[in-house]
PDB file of C-alpha atoms in Angstrom:
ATOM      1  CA  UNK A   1      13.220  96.499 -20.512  1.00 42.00           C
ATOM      2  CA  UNK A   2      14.173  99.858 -21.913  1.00 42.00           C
ATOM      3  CA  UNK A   3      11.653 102.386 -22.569  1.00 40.00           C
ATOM      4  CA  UNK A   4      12.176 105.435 -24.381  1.00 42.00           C
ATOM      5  CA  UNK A   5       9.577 108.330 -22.984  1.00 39.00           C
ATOM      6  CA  UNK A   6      11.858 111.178 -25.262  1.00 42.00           C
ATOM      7  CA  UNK A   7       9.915 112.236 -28.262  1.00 43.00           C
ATOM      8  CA  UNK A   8       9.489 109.540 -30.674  1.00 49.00           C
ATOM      9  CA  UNK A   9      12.308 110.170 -34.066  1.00 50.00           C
ATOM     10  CA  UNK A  10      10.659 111.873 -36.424  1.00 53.00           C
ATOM     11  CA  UNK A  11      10.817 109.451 -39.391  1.00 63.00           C
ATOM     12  CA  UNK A  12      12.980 106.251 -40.373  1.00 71.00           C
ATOM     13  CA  UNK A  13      15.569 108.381 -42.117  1.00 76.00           C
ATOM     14  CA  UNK A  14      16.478 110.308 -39.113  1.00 80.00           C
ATOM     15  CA  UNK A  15      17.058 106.900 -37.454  1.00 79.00           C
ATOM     16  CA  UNK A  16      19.296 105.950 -40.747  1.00 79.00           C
ATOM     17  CA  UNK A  17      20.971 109.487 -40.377  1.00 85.00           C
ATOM     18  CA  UNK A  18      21.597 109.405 -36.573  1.00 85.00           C
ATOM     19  CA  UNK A  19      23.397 105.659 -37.008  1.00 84.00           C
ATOM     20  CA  UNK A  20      25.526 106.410 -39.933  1.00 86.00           C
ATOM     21  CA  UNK A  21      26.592 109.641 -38.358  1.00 90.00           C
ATOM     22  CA  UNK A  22      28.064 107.689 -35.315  1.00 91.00           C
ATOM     23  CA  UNK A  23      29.717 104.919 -37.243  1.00 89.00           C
ATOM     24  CA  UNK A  24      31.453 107.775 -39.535  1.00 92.00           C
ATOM     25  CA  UNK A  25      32.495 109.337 -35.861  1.00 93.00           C
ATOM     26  CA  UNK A  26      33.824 106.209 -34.598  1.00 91.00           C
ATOM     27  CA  UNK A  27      35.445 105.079 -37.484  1.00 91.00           C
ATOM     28  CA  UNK A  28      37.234 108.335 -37.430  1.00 90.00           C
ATOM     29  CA  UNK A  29      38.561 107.821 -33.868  1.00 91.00           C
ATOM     30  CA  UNK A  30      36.642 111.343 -32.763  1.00 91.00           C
ATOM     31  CA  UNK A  31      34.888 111.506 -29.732  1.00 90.00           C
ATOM     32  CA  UNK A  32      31.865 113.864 -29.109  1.00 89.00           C
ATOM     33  CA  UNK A  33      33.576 116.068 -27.746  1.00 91.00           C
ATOM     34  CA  UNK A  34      36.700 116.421 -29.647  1.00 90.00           C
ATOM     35  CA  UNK A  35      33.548 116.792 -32.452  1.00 88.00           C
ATOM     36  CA  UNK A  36      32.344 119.447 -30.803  1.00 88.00           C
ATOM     37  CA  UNK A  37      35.359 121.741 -30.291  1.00 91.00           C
ATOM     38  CA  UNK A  38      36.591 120.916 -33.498  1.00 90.00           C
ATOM     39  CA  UNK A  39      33.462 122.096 -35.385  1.00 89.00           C
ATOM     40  CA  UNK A  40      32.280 124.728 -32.300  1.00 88.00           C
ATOM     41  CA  UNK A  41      28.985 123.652 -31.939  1.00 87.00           C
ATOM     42  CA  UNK A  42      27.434 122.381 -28.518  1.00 89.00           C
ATOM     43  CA  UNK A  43      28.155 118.482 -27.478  1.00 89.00           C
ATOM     44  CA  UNK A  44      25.015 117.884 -26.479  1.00 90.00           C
ATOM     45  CA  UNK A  45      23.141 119.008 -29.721  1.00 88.00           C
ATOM     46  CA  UNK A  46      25.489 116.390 -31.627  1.00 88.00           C
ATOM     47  CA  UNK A  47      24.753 113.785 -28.908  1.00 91.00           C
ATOM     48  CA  UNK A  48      20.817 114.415 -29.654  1.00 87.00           C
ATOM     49  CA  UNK A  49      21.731 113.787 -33.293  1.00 88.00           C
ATOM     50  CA  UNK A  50      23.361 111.107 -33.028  1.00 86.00           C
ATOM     51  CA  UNK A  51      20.262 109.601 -31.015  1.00 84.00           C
ATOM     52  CA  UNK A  52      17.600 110.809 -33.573  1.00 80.00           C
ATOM     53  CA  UNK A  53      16.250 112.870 -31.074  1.00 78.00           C
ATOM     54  CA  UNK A  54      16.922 115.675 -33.432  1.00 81.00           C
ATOM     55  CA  UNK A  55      17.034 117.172 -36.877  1.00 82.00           C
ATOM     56  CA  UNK A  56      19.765 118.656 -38.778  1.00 86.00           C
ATOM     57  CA  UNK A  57      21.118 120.582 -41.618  1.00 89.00           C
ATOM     58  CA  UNK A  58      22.924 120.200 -44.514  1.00 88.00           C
ATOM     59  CA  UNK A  59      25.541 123.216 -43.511  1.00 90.00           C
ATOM     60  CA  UNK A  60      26.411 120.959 -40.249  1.00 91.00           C
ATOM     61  CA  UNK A  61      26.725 117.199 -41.386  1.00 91.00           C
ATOM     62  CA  UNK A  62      28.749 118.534 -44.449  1.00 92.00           C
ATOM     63  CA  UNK A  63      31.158 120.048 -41.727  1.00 92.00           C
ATOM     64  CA  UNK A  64      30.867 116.943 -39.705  1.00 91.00           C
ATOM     65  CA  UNK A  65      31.325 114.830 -42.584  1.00 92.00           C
ATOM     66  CA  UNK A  66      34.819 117.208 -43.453  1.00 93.00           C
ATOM     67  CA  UNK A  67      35.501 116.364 -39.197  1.00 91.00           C
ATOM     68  CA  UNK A  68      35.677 113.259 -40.238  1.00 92.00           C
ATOM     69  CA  UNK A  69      37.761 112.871 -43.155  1.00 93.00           C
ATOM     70  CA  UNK A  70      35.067 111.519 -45.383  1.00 91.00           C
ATOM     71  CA  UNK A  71      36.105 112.829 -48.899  1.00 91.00           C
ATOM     72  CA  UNK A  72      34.098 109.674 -51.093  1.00 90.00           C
ATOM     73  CA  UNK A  73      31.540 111.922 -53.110  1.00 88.00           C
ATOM     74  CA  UNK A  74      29.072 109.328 -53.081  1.00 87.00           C
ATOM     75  CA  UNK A  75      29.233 108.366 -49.191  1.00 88.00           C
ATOM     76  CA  UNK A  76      28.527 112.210 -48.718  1.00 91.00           C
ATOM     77  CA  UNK A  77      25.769 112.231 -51.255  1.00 88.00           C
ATOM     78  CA  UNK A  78      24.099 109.339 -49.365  1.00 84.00           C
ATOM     79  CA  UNK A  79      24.139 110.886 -46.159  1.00 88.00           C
ATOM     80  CA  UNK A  80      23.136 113.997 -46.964  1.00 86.00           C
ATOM     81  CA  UNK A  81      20.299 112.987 -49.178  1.00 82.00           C
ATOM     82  CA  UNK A  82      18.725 111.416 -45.393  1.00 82.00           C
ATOM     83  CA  UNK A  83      19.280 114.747 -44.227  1.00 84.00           C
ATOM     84  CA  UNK A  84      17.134 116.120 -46.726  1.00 79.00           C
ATOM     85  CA  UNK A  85      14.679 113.374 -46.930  1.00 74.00           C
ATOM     86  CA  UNK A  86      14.282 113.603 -43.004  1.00 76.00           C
ATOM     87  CA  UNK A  87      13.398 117.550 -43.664  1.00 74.00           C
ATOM     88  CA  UNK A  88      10.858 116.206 -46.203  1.00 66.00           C
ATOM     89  CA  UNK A  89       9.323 113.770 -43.873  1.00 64.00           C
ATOM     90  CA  UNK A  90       8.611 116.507 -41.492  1.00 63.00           C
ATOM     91  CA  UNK A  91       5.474 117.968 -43.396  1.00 63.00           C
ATOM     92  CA  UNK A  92       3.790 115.330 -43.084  1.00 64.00           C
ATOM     93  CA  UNK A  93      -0.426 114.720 -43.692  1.00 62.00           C
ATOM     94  CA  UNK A  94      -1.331 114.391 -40.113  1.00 61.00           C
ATOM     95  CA  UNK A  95      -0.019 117.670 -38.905  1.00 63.00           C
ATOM     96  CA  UNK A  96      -3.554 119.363 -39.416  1.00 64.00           C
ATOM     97  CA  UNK A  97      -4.737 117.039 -37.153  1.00 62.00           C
ATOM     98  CA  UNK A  98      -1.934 117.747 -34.269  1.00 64.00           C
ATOM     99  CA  UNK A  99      -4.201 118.845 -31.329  1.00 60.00           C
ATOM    100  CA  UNK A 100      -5.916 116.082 -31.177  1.00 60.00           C
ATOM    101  CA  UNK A 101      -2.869 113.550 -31.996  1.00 65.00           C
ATOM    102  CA  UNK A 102      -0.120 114.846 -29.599  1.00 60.00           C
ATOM    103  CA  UNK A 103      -1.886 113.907 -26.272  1.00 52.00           C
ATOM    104  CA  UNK A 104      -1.408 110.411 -26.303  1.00 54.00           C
ATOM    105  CA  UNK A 105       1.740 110.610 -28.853  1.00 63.00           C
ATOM    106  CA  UNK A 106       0.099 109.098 -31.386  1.00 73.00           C
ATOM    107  CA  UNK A 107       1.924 111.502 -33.613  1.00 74.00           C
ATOM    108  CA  UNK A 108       5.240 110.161 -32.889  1.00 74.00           C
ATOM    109  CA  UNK A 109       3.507 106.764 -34.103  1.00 82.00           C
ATOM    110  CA  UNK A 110       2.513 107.703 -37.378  1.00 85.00           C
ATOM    111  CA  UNK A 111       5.898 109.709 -38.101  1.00 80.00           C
ATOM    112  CA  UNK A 112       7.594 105.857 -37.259  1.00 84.00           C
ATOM    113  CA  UNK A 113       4.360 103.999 -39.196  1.00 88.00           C
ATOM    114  CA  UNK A 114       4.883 106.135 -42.063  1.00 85.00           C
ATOM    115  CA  UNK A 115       8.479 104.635 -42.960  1.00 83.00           C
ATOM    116  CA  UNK A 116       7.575 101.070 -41.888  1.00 89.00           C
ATOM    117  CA  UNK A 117       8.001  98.308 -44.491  1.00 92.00           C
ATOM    118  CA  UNK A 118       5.976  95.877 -42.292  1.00 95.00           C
ATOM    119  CA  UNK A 119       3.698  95.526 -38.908  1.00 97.00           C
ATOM    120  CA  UNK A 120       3.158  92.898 -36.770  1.00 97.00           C
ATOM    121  CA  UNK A 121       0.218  93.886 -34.713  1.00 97.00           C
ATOM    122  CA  UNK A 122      -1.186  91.853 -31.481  1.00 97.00           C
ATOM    123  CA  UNK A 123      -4.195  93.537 -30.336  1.00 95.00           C
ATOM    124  CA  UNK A 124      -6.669  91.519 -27.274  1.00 94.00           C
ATOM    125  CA  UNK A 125      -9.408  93.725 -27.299  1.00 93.00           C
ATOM    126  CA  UNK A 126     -10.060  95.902 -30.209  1.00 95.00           C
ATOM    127  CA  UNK A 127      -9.200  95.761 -33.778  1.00 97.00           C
ATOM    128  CA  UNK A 128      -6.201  97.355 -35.051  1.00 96.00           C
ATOM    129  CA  UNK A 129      -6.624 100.670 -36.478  1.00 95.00           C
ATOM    130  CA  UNK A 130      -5.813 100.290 -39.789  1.00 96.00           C
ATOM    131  CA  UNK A 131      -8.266  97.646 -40.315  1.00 97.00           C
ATOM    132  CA  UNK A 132     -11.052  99.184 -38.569  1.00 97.00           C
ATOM    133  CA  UNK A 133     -14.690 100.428 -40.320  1.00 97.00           C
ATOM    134  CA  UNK A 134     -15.321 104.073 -40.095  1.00 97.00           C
ATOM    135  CA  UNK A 135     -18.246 103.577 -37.845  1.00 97.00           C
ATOM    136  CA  UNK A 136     -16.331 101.315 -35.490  1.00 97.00           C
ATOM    137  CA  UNK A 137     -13.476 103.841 -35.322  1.00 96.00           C
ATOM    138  CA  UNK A 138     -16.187 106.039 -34.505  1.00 96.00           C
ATOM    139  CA  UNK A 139     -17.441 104.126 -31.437  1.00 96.00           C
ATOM    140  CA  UNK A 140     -14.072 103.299 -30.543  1.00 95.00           C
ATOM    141  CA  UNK A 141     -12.501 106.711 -30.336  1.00 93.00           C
ATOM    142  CA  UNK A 142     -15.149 108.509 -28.702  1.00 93.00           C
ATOM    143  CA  UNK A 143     -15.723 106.304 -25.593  1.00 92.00           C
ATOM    144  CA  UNK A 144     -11.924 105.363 -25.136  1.00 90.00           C
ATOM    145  CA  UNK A 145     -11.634 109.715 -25.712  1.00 87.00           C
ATOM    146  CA  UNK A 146     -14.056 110.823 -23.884  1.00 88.00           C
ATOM    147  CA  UNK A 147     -12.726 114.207 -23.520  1.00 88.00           C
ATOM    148  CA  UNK A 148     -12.732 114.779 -26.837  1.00 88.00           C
ATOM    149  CA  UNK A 149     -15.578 117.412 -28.725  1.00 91.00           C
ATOM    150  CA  UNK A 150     -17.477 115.744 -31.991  1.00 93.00           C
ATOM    151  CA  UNK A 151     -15.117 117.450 -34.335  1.00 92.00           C
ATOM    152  CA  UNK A 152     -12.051 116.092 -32.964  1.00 91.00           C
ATOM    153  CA  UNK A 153     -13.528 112.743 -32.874  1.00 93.00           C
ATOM    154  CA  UNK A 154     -14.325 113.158 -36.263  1.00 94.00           C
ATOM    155  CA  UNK A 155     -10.905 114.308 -36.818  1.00 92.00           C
ATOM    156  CA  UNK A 156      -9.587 111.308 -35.311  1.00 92.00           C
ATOM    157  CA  UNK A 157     -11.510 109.082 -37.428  1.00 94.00           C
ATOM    158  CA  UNK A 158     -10.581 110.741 -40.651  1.00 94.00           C
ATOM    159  CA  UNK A 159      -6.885 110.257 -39.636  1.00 92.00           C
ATOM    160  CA  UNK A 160      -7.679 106.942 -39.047  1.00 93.00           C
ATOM    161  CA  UNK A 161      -9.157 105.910 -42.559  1.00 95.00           C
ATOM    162  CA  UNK A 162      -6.093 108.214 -44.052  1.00 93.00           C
ATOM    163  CA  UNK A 163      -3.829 105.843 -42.701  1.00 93.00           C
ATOM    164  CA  UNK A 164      -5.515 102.795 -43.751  1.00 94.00           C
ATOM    165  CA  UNK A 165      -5.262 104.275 -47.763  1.00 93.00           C
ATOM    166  CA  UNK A 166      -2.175 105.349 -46.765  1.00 90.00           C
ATOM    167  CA  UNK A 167       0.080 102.393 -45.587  1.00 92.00           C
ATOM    168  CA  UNK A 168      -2.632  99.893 -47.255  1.00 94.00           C
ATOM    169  CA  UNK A 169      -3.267 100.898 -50.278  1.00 90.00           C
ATOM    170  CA  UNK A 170      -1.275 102.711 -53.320  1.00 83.00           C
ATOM    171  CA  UNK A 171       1.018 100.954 -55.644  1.00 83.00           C
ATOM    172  CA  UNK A 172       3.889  99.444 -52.279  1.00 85.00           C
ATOM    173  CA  UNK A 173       1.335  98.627 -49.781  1.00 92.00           C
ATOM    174  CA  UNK A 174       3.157  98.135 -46.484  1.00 94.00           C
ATOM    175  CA  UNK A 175       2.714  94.489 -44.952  1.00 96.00           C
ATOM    176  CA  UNK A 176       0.239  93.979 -41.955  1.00 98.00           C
ATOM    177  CA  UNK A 177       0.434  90.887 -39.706  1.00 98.00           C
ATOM    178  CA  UNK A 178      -2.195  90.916 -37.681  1.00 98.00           C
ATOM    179  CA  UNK A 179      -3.565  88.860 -35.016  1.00 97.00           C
ATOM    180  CA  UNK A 180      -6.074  89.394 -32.925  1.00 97.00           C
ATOM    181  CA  UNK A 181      -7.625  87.503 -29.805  1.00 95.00           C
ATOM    182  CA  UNK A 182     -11.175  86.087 -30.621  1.00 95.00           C
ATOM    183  CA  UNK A 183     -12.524  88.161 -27.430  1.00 94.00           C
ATOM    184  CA  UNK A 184     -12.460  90.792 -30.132  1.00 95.00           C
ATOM    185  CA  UNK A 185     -14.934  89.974 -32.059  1.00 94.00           C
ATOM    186  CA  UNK A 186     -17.142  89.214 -28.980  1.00 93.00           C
ATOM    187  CA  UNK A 187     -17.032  93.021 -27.519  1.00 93.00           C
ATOM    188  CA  UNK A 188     -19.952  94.657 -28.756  1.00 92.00           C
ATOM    189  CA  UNK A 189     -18.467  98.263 -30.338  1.00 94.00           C
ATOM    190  CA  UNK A 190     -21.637 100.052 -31.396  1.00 91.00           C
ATOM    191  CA  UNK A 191     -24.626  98.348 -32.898  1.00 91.00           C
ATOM    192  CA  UNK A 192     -24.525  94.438 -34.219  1.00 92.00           C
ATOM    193  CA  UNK A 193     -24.398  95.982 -37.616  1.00 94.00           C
ATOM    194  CA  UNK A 194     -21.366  97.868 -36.321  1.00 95.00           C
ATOM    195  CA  UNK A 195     -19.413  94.636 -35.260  1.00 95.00           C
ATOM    196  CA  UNK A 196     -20.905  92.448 -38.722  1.00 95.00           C
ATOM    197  CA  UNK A 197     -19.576  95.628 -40.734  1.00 96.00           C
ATOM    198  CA  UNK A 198     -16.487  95.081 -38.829  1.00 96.00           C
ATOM    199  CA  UNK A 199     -15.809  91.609 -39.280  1.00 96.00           C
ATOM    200  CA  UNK A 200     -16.981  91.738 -43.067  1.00 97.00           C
ATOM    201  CA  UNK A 201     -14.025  94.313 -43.284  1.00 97.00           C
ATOM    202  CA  UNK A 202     -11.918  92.113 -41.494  1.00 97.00           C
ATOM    203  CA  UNK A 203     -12.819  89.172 -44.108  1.00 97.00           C
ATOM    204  CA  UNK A 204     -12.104  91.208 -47.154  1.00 96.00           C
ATOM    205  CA  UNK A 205      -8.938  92.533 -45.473  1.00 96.00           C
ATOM    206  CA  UNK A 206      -7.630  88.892 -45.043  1.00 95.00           C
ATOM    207  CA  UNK A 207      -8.168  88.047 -48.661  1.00 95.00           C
ATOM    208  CA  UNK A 208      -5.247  91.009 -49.494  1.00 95.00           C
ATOM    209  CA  UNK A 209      -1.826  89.530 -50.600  1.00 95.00           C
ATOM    210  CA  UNK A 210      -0.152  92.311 -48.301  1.00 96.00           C
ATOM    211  CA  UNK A 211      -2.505  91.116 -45.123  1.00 97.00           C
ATOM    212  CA  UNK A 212      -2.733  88.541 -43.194  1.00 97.00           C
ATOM    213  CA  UNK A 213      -5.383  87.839 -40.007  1.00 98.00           C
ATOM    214  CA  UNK A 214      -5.333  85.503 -37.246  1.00 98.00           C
ATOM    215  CA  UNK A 215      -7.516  84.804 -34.421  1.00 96.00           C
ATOM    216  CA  UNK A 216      -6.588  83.416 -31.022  1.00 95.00           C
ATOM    217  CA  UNK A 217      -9.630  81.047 -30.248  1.00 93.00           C
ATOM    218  CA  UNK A 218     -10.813  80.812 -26.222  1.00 89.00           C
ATOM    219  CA  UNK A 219      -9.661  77.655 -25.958  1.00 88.00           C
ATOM    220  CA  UNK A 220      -6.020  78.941 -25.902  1.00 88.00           C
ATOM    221  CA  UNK A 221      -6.161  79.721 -22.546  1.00 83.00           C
ATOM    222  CA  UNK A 222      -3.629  81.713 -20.950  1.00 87.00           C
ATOM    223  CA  UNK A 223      -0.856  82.808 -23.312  1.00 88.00           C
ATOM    224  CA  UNK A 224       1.953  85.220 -23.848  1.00 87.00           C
ATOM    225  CA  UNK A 225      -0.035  88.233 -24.958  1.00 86.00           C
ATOM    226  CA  UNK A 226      -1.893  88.721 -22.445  1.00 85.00           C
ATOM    227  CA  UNK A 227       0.574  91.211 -21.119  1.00 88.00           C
ATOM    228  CA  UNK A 228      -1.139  93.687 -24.044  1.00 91.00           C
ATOM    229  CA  UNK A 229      -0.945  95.064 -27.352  1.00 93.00           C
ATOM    230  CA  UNK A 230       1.894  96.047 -29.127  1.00 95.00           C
ATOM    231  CA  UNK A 231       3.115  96.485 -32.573  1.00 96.00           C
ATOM    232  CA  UNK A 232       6.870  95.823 -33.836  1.00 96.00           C
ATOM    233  CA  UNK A 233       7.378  97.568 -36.912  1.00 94.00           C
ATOM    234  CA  UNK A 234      10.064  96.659 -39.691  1.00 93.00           C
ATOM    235  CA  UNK A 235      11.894  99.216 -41.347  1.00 88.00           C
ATOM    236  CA  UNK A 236      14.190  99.067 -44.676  1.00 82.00           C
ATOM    237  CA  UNK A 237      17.722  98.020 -43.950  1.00 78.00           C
ATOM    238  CA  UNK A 238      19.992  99.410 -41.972  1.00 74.00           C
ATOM    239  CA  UNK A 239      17.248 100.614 -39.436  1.00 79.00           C
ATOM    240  CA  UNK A 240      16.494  98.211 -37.036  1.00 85.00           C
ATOM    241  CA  UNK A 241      12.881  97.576 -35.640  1.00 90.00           C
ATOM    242  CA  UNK A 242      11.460  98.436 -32.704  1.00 89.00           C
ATOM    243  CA  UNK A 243       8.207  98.284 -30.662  1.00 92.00           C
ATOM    244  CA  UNK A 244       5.208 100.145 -29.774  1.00 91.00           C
ATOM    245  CA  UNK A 245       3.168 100.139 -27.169  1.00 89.00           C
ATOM    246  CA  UNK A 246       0.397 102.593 -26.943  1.00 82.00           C
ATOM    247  CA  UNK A 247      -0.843 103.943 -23.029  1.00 76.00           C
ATOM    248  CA  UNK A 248      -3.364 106.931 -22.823  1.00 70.00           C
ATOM    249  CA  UNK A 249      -1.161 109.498 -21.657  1.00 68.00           C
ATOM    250  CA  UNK A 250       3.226 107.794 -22.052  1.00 66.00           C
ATOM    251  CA  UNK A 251       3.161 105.592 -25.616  1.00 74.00           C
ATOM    252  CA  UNK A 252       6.382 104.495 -25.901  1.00 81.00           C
ATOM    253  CA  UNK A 253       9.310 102.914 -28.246  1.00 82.00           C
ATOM    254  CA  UNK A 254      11.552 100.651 -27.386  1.00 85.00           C
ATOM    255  CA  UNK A 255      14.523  99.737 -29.751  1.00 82.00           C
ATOM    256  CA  UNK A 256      16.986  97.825 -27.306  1.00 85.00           C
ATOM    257  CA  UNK A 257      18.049  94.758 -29.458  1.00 88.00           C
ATOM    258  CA  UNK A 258      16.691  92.456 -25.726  1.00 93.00           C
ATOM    259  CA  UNK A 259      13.533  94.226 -25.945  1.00 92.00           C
ATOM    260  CA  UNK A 260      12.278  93.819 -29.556  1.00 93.00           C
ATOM    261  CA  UNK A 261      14.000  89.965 -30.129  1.00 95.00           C
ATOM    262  CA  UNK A 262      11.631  89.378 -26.720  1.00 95.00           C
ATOM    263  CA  UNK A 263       8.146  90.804 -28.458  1.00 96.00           C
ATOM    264  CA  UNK A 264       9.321  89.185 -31.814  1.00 96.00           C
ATOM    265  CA  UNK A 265       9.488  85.777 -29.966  1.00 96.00           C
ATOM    266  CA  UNK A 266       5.712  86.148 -28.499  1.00 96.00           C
ATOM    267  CA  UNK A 267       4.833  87.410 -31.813  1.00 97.00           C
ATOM    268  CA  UNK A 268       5.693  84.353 -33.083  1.00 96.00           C
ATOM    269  CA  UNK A 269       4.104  82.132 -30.426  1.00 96.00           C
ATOM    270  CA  UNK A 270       1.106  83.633 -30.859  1.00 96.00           C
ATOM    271  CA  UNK A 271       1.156  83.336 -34.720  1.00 96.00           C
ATOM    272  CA  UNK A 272       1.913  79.352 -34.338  1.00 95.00           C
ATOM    273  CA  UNK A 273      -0.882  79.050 -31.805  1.00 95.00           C
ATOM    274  CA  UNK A 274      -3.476  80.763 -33.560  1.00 96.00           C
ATOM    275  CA  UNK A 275      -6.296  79.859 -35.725  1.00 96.00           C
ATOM    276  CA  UNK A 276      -4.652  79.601 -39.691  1.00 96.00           C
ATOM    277  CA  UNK A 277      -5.646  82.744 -41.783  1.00 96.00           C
ATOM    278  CA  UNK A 278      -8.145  79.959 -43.776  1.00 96.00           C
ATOM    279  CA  UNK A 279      -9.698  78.738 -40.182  1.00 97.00           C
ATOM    280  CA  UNK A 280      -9.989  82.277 -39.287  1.00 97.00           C
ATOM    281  CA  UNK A 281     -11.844  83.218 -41.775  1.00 97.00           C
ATOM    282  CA  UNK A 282     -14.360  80.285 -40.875  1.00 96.00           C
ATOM    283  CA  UNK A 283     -14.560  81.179 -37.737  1.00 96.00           C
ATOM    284  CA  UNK A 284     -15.244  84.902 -38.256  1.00 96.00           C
ATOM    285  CA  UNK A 285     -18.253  83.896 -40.452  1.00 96.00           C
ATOM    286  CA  UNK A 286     -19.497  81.899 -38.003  1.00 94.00           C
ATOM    287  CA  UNK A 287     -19.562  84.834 -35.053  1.00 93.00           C
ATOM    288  CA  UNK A 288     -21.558  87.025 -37.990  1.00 93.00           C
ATOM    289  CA  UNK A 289     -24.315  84.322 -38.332  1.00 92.00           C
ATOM    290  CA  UNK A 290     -24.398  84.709 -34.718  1.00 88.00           C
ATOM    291  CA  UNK A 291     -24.649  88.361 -34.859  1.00 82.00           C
ATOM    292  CA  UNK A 292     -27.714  88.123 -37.395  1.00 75.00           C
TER     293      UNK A 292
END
């Protein structure tokens, strides 16, 4: 398994960028470094370019882009419009918020979330952030944060809900695949009106054409996902998907081809052997009753 601990790329066109720059190089017949005394810049800043694990300008790709014979006027447009659209993606909402978001990476997450067509999210003990209640965010973020002051709690939970309206909502709603282990729904977060609030959300949630919900009942037994959370997120074509997995302190990403066709196979077992999006429904009503 590969896992990427280098700071997460900043947004799905730098991924687009970094690839296309690299084909255009080998297609070429260039080597970095031939690149890189050609044009007189460092080797190493073009190899952290062509990984994504850096930004650019227009001034250098248009002299890389002359490096490498590319005269088509609208192949050059193209690439250089990621450029730009990368430097675009860099202001993004969340950067208010960035003391309280860089700790754990989660940053780095919503830079890659933000340019995601589609997430499939596995999550055994909580639910997933962008379908949880204010007030369950609340109780969440403050005892798994426990270092964190009131107002950074609170600004964690307003980053939270942003996301939601964000990715959720608007006029191209990104997908959400979620599936979540019953055991869920039986952790008390907060108050029982906490966890019916919750669930209620979770209902109205399933009922959007851009989400669906799954339970894994008990009676599963042991299964596949029990390993942890994770996300895989889709991206538009050419950029290939890749995984999260949150930790407190080293989130990572891994994009290895092995890696992400591995999660994308439990993903699937886990969506065949849980309850149907009309059963869990059913059964979430039934653990509110229980609740009352």
């Amino acid at each position: 398994m590969t896992l990427k601990r280098s700071l997460v790329p900043q947004s799905v066109y730098r991924r687009q960028l970094a690839a296309r720059l690299k084909e255009l190089r080998e297609a070429a017949g260039h080597t970095l470094s031939e690149v890189a005394q050609q044009i007189e810049v460092n080797q190493g800043s073009l190899s952290r370019i062509e990984n994504g694990e850096r930004g650019t300008t227009p001034v250098l790709v248009r002299a890389l882009l002359d490096c490498y014979g590319v005269q088509d006027p609208a192949l050059r447009d193209d690439v250089l419009d990621l450029v730009r659209a990368d430097k675009e993606q860099q202001k993004p909402w969340w950067r208010k918020y960035s003391t309280v978001l860089t700790a754990t990476r989660y940053d780095g997450y919503l830079a890659l979330e933000s340019g995601a067509v589609s997430m499939s999210n596995y999550q055994p003990m909580l639910v997933p952030g962008l379908l949880q209640t204010e007030e369950y965010a609340r109780a969440v973020i403050s005892q798994m944060r426990m270092e964190l002051t009131p107002p950074k709690v609170e600004a964690l939970v307003k980053v939270r809900m942003q996301r939601q309206n964000d990715r959720l909502g608007g006029e191209r709603p990104a997908k959400l695949w979620a599936i979540l282990d019953e055991a869920v729904l039986h952790r008390s977060i907060g108050s029982p009106a906490v966890m019916r609030d919750q669930m209620r959300k979770l209902l109205t949630a399933g009922e959007q054409p851009n989400i669906t919900v799954q339970l894994l009942p008990f009676s599963l037994g042991a299964h596949p996902g029990l390993y942890g959370p994770f996300v895989i997120l889709a991206f538009p074509e050419p950029t290939p998907n890749l995984v999260w997995l949150e930790n407190p302190k080293n989130s990572v990403y891994l994009e290895a081809t092995d890696d992400v066709e591995n999660y994308t196979e439990v993903f699937e077992h886990l969506r065949a052997c849980a309850l149907g999006p009309s059963e869990t429904s059913t059964r979430i009503r039934q653990i509110i009753e229980e609740l009352q």
